[in-house]
Coordinates of C-alpha atoms and ligand atoms in Angstrom, one line a residue:
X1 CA -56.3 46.4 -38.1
X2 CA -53.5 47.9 -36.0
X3 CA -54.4 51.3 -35.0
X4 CA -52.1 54.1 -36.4
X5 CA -50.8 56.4 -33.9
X6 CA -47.6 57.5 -35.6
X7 CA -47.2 58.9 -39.2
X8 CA -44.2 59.5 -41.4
X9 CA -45.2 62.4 -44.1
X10 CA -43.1 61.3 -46.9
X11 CA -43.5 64.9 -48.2
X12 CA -42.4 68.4 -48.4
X13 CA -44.2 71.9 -48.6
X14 CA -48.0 72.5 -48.0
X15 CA -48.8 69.1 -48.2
X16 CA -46.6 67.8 -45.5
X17 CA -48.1 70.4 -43.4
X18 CA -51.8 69.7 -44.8
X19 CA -50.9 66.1 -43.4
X20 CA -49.6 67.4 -40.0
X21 CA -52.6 69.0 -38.8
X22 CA -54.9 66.0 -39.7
X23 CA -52.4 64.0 -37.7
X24 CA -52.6 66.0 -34.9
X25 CA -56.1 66.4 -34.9
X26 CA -56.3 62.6 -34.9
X27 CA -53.8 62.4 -31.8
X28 CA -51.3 61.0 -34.2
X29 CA -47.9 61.7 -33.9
X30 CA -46.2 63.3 -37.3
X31 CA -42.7 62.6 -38.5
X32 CA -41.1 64.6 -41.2
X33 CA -38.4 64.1 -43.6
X34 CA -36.2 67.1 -44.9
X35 CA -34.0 67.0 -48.1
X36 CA -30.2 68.7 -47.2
X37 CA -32.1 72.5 -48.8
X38 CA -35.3 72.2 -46.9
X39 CA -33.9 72.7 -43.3
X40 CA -35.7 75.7 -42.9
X41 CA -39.1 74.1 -43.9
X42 CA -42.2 75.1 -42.0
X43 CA -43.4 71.2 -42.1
X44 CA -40.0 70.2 -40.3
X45 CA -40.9 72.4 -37.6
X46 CA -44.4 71.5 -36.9
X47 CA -44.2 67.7 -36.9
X48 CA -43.6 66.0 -33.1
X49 CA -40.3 64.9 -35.2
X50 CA -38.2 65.4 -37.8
X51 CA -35.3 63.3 -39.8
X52 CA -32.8 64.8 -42.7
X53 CA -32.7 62.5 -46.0
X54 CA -28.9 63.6 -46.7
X55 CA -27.3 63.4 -50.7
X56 CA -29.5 64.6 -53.7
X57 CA -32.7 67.2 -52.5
X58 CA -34.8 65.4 -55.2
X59 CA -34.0 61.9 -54.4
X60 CA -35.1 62.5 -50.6
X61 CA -37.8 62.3 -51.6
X62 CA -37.8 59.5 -53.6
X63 CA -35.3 57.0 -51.8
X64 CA -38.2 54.8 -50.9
X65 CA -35.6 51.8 -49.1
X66 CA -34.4 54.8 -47.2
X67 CA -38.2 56.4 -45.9
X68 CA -39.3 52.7 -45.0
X69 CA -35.8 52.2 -42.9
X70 CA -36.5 55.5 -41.4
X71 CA -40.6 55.0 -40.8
X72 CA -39.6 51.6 -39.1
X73 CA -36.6 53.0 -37.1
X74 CA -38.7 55.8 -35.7
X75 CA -41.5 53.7 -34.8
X76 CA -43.8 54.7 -37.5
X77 CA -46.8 52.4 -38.1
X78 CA -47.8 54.4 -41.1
X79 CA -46.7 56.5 -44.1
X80 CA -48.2 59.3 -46.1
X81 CA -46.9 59.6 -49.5
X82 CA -48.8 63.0 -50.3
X83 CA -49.1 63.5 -53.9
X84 CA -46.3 63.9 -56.5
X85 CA -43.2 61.8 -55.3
X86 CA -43.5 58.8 -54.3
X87 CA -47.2 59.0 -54.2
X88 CA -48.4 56.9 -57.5
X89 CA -45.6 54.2 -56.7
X90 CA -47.3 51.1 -56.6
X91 CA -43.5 49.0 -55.8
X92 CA -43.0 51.7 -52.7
X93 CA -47.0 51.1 -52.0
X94 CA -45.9 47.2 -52.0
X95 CA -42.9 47.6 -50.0
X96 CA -44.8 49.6 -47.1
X97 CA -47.0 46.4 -46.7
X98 CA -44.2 44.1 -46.9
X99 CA -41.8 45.7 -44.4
X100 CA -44.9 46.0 -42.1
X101 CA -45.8 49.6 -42.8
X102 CA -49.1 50.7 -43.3
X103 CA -49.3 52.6 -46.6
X104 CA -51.7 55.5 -46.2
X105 CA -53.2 55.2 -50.0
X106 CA -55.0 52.7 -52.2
X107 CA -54.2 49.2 -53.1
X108 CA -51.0 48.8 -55.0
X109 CA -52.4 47.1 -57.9
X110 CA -54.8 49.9 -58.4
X111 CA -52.2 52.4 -58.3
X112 CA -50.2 49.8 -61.2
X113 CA -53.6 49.6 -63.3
X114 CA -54.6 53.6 -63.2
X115 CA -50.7 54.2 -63.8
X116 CA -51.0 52.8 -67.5
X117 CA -53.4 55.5 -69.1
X118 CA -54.7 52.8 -71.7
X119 CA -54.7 50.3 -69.6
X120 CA -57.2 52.3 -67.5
X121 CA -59.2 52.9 -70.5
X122 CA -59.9 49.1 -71.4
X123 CA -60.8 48.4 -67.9
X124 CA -63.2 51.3 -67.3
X125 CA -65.0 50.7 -70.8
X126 CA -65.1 46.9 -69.8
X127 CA -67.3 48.0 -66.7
X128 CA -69.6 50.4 -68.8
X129 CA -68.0 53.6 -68.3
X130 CA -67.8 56.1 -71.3
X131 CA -64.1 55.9 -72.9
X132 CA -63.1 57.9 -76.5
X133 CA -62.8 56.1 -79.6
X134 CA -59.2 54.7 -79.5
X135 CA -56.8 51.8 -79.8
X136 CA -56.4 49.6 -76.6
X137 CA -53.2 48.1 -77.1
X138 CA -50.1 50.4 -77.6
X139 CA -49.4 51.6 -81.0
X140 CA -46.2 49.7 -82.8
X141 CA -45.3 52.0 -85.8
X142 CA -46.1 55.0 -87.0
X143 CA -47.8 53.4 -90.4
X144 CA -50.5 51.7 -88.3
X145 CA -51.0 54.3 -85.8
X146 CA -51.6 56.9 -89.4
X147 CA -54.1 53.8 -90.3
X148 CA -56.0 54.0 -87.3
X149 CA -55.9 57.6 -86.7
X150 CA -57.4 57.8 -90.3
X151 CA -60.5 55.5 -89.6
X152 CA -61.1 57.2 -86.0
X153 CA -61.0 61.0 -88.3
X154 CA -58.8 63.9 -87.0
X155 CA -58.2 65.5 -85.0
X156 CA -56.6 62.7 -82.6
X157 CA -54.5 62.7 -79.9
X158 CA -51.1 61.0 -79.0
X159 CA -50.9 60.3 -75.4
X160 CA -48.1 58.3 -73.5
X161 CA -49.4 55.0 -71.9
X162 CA -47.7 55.8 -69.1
X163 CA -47.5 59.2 -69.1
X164 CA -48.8 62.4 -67.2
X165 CA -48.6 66.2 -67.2
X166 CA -49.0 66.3 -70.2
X167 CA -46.0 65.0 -71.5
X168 CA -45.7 62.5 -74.7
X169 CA -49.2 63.8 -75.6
X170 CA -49.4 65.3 -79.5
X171 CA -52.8 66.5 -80.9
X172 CA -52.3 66.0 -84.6
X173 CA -54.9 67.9 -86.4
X174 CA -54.1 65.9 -90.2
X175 CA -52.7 63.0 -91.5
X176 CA -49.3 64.7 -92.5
X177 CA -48.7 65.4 -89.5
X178 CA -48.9 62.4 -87.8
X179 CA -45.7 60.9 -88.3
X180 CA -43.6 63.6 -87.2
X181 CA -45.8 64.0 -83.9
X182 CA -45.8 60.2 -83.3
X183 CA -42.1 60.3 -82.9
X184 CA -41.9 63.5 -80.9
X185 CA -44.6 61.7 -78.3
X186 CA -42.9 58.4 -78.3
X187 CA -39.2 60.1 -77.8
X188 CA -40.7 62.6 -75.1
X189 CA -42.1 59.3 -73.7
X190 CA -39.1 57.0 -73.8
X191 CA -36.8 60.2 -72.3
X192 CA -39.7 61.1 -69.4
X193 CA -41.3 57.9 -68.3
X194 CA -38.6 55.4 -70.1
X195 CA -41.8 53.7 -71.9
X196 CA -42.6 54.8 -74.8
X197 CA -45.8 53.0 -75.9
X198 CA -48.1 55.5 -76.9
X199 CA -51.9 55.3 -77.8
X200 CA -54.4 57.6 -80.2
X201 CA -57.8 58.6 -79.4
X202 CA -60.4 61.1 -80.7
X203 CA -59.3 64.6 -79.7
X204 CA -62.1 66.9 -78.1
X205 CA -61.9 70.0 -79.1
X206 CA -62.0 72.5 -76.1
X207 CA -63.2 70.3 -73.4
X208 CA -63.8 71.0 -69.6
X209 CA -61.6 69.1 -67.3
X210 CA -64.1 67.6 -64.5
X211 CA -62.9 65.4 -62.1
X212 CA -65.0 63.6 -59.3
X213 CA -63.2 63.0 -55.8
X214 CA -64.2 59.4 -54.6
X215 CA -63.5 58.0 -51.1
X216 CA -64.0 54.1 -50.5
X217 CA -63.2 52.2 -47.4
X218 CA -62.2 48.7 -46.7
X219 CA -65.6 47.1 -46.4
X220 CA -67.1 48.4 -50.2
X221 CA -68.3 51.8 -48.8
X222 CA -67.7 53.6 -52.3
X223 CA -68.7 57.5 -52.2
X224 CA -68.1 60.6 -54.4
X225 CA -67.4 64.4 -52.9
X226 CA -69.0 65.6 -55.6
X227 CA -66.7 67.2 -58.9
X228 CA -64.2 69.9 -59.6
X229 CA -63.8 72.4 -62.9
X230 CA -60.0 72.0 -63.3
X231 CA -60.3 73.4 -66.7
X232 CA -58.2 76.4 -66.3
X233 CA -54.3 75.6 -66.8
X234 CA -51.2 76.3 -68.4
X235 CA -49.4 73.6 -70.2
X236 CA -51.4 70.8 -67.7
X237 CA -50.1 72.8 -64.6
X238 CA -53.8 73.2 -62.8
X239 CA -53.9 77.1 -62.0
X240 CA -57.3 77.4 -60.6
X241 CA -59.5 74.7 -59.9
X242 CA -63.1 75.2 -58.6
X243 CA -66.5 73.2 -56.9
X244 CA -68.8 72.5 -58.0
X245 CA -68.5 73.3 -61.3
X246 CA -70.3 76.8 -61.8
X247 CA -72.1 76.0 -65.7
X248 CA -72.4 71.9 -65.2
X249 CA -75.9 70.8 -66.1
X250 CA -77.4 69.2 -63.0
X251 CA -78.3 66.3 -65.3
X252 CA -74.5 66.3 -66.4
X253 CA -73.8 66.4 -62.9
X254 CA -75.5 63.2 -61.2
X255 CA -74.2 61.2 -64.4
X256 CA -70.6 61.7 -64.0
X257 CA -70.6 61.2 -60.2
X258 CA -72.4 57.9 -60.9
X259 CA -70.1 56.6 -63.7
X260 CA -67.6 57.5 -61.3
X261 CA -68.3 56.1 -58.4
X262 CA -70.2 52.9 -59.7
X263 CA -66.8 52.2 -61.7
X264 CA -64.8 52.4 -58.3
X265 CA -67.3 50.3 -56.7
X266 CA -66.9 47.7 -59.4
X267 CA -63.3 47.5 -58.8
X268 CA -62.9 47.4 -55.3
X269 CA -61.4 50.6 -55.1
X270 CA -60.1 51.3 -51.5
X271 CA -58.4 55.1 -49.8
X272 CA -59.3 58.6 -51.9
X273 CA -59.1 58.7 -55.5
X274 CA -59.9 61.5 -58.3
X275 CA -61.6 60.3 -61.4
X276 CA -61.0 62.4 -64.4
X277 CA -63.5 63.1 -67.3
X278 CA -63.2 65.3 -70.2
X279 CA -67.1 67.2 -71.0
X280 CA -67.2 68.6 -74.1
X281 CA -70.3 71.3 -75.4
X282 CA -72.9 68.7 -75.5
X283 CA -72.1 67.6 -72.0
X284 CA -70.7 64.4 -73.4
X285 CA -68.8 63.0 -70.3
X286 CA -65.6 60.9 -71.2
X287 CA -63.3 59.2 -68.7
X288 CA -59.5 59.9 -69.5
X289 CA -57.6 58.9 -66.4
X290 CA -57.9 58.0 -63.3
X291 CA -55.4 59.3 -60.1
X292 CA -54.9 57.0 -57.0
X293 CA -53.3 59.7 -54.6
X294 CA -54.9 62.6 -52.9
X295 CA -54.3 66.0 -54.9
X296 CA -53.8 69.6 -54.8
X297 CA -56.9 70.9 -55.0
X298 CA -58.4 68.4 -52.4
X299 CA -59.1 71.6 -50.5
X300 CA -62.2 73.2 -52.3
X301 CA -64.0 69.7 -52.0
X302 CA -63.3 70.1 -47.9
X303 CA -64.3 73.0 -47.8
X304 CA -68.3 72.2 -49.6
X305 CA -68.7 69.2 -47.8
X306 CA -67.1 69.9 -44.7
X307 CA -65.4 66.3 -45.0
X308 CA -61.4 66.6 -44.0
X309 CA -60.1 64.1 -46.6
X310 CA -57.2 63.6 -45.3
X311 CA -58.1 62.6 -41.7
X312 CA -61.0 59.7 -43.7
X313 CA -57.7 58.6 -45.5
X314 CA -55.6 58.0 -42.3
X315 CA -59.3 56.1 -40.8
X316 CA -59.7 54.4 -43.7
X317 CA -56.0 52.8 -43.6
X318 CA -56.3 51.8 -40.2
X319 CA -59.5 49.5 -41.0
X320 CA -62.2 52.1 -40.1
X321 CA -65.2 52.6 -41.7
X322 CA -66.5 55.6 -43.2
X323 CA -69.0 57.2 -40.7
X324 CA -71.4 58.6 -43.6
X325 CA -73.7 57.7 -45.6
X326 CA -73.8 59.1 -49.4
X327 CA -77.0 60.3 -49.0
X328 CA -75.8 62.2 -45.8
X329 CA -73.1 64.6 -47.8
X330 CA -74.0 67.7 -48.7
X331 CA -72.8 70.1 -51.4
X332 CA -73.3 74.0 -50.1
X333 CA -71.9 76.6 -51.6
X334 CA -69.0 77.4 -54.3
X335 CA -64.7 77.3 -53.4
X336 CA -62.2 78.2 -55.6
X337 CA -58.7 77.9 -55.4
X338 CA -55.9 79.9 -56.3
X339 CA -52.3 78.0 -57.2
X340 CA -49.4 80.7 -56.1
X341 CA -46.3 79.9 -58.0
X342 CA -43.1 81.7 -57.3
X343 CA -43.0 82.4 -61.1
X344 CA -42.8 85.5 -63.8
X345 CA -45.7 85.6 -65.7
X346 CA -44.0 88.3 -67.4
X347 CA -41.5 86.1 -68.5
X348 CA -42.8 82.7 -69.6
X349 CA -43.7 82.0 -66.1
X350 CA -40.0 81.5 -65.1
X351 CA -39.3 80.4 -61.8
X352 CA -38.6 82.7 -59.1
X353 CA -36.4 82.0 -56.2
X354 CA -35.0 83.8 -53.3
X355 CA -36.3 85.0 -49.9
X356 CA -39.6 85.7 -49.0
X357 CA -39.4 89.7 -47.6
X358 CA -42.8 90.5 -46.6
X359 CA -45.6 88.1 -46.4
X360 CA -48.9 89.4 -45.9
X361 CA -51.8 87.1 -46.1
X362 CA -56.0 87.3 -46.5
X363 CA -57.7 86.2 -43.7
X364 CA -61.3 87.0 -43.3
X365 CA -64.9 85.1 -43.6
X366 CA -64.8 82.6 -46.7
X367 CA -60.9 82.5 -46.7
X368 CA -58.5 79.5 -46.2
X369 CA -54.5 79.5 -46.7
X370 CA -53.2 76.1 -47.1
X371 CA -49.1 77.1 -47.8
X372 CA -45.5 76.2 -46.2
X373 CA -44.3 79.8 -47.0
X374 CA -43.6 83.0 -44.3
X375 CA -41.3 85.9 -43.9
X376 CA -37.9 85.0 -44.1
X377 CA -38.2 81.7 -45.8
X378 CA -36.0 81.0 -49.1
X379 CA -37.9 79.2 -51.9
X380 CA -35.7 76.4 -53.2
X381 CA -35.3 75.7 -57.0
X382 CA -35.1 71.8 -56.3
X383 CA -38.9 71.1 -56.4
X384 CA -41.8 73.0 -57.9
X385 CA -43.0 76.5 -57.6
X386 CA -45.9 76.5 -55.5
X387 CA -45.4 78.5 -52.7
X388 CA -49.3 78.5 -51.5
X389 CA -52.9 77.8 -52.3
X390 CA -55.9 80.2 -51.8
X391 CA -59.0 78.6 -50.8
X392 CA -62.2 81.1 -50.6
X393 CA -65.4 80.1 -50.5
X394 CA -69.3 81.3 -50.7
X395 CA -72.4 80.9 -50.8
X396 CA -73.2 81.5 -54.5
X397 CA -70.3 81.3 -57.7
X398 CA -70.2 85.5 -57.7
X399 CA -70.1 85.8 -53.8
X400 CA -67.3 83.7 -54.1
X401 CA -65.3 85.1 -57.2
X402 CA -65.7 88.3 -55.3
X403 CA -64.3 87.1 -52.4
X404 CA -60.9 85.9 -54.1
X405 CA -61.0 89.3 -55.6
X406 CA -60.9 90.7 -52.0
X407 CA -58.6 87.8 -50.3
X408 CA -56.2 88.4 -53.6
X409 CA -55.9 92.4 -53.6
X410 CA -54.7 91.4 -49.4
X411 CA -52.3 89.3 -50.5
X412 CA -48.4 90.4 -50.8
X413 CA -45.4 88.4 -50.9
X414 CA -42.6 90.2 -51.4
X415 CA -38.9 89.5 -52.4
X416 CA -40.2 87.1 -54.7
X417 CA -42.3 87.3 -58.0
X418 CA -45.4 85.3 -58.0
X419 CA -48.5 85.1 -60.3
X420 CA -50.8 86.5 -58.1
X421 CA -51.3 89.5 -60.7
X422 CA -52.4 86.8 -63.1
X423 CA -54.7 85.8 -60.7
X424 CA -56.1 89.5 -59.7
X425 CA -56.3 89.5 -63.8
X426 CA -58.8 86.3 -63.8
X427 CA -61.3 86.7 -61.1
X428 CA -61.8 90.3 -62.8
X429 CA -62.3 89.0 -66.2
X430 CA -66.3 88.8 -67.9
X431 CA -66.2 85.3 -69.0
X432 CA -64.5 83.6 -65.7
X433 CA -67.1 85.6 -64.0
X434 CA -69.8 84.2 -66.4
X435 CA -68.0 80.4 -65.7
X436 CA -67.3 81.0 -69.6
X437 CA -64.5 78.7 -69.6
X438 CA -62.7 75.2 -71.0
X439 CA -59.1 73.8 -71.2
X440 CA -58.4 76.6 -73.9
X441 CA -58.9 79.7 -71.9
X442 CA -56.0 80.7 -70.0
X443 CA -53.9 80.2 -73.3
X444 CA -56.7 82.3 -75.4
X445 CA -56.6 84.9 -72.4
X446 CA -53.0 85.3 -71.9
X447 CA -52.6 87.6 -74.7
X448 CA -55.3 89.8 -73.2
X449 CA -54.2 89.4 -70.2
X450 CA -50.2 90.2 -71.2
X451 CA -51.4 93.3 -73.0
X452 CA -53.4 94.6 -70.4
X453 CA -50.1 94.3 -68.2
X454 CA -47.8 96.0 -71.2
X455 CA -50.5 98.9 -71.1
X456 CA -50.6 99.1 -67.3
X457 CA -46.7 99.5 -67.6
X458 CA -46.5 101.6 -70.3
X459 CA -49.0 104.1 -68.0
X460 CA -47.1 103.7 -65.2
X461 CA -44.3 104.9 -67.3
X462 CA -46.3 107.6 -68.5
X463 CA -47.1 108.9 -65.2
X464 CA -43.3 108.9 -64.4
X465 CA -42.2 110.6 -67.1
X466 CA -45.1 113.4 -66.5
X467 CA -44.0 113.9 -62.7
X468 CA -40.3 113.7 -63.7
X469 CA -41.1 116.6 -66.3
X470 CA -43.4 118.7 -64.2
X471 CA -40.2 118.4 -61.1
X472 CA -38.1 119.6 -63.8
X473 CA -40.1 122.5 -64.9
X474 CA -40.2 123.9 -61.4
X475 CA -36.6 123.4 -60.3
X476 CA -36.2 125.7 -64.0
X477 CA -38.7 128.2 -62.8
X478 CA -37.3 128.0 -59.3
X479 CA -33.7 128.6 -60.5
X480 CA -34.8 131.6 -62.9
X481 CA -37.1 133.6 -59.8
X482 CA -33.7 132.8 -57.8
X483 CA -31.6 134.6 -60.0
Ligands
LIG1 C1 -57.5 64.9 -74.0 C2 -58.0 66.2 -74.4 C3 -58.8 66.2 -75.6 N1 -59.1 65.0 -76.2 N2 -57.9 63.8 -74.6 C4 -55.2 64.4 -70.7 C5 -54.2 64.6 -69.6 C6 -54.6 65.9 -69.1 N3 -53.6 66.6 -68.3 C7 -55.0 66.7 -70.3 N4 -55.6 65.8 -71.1 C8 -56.4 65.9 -72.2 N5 -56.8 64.8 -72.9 C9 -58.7 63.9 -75.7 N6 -59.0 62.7 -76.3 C10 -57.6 67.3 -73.7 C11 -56.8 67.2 -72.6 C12 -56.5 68.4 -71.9 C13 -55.5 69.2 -72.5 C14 -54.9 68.8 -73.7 C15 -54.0 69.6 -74.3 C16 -53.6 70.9 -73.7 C17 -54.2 71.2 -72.5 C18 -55.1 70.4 -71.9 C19 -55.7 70.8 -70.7 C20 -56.7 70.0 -70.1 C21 -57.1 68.8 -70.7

């Protein structure tokens, strides 16, 4: 295998960053790309070199004849896709190899399998792992999808074959409803993903999102990093996403990393890969999708097992083995991390944009800052809202929520709003403390959360108006002793 010693990062933002320092750790030079509005990015800067992608800022990204060109012109013998983008393209994974580029990522026909959620499903249950009760071929009208959904039993859910985030995904509680929310999931599928065969499985009510983070190399070295809660989010946006899981049985626990990684095994899997699961309260492990890229929240997994994912990925791709044995990883304490979203949380979680003014960040024992934003820098509305991710981490689950609390009361970014309130709001509340939660709490706790925030307001305002009184009343008394 040719050894890689230069890298395009076919990325933006903290990631592209993320991927920078692992290439210079590793002695490999980084090249970065920049879309016409990302000049100023902090990734551009850092890399040993950096190329514009003129025209549309969200095709840059994307243009995957125009990043190979580039890779091969600058002398690249490797690209990192990142996640997002182009990162889950198994004809841009295909091209890489092709054109002579070394595609830092799994094989392409595994990203093409674990892109068709059903597909997934029929191949995973093939090889013994736990699936829902569903159909596995896509669903051709609505009057047999309503026949099946009856014999499965509602509540079932609509999801998009080739969908994700959420999208062309409709839990339909009774039979009356099915119709209408089989159309509204196989139009938001057509209009999203331009495919809009759709499949129905049981729906679990209130389930934890678990995921396990597997790592293979070329030679059938198949290994797990252990799991992740990703349970808490906002319309399948991740908000905070946690290891290990703080209320998992231990039981639970060895199962779903075995299923995992025995199913990965079985398939040859190759690079890093998250395996997701639904649990729900009986600790009933179910596999729902699979995702062949690295992801956000690779960080609280580095930070337990003190394995740099990225760097294995780069090895990995250039025909290394891994250098550790599964027995040899071990879990030690608990990391949680903190999305911050230029966003409103007082208002529907809008987008925020404009320059960052004042950009003071935790530091300390236990705290890590993975983000592509400092003072001075615009946030562009061309690309998500992410602006950074807080990674603390401790020995035990409280140690640790207290240390976000700590890291997120240091943390200010002004000239744009962010949710880091909502976050302060989180780590202080009784039932994340108790690891009381599933995919339903931040909507159930958003109300609190809201009124709590109304009520802080409405003091604030109450103070004011106090002061503004009490300055009156002695200007009055001031003005009368005058005269
Ligand atoms: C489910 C589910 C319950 N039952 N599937 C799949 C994609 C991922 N982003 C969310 N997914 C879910 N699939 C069955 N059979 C619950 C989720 C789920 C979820 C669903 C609706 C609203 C928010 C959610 C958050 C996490 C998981």
């Amino acid at each position: 295998m040719k050894k890689i010693s230069k890298v395009l990062v076919a990325n933006r933002g903290e990631i592209a960053l993320r991927i920078i320092r692992a290439c210079k750790e590793l002695g490999i030079k980084s090249v970065a790309i920049f879309s016409e509005v990302d000049i100023e990015g902090i990734w551009v800067k850092k890399a040993d070199e950096c190329y514009p992608i003129t025209g549309d800022p969200l095709q840059a990204y994307l243009n995957y004849e125009r990043i190979i060109s580039l890779a091969i012109k600058a002398g690249c013998d490797a690209i990192h896709p990142g996640y997002g983008f182009l990162s889950e393209n198994a004809e841009f994974a295909e091209a890489c190899g092709k054109n002579g580029v070394i595609f830092i990522g799994p094989k392409p026909e595994h990203i093409a399998l674990f892109g068709d959620k059903m597909a997934s499903k029929v191949a995973m249950k093939k090889i013994g792992v736990p699936v829902l009760e569903g159909t596995d071929e896509p669903i051709l009208d609505k009057n047999e999808g309503a026949k099946i959904a009856k014999e499965i039993g509602f509540p079932v859910i609509i999801k998009a074959a080739f969908g994700g985030g959420g999208r062309g995904m409709r839990i339909v509680k009774s039979a009356k409803a099915f119709d209408e929310m089989f159309d509204s999931a196989t139009n938001e599928a057509k209009k999203y993903f331009g495919k809009e065969e759709v499949f129905i499985e049981k729906y679990v009510e209130n389930p934890r999102h678990i995921e396990i983070q597997i790592i293979a190399d070329k030679y059938g070295n198949v290994l797990h990093l252990g799991e992740r809660d990703c349970s808490i989010q906002r319309r399948h946006q991740k908000v905070i996403e946690i290891a290990p899981s703080p209320l998992l049985k231990e039981q639970t626990r060895k199962e779903i990393c075995r299923v995992a990684t025995k199913a990965m095994f079985r398939l040859g899997y190759e690079s890093v890969g998250t395996v997701e699961f639904l649990v729900d309260e009986e600790e009933n492990i179910y596999f729902i999708e699979m995702n062949t890229r690295v992801q956000v929240e690779h960080p609280v997994t580095e930070i337990i097992t003190g394995v740099d994912i990225i760097q294995r990925m780069i090895e990995i791709a250039e025909g290394d083995k891994l250098k550790f044995l599964q027995e040899e990883i071990r879990f030690r304490g608990y990391a949680i991390e903190f999305r911050i979203n230029a966003e409103n949380p007082q208002n529907n979680f809008f987008p925020s944009t404009g320059t960052i003014t004042n950009y003071l960040t935790p530091g300390g024992p236990g705290v890590r800052l993975d983000s592509s934003a400092y003072s001075g820098y615009t946030i562009v509305p061309n690309y998500d809202s992410m602006v950074a991710k807080l990674i603390v981490w401790a020995l035990d689950w409280e140690g640790a929520v207290k240390k976000a609390s700590r890291a997120l009361d240091e943390f200010y970014i002004d000239g744009v709003i962010t949710n880091i309130t909502l976050h302060r709001e989180i780590v202080k509340d009784a039932d994340f403390m108790a690891g009381r939660f599933n995919t339903s709490y931040l909507d159930k706790k958003m109300e609190l959360f809201n009124l709590q925030a109304t009520r802080s307001i409405e003091k604030e305002e109450e103070k004011i108006s106090f002061i503004t009184n009490l300055i009156n009343k002695i200007k009055s008394h001031k003005l009368s002793v005058r005269h």
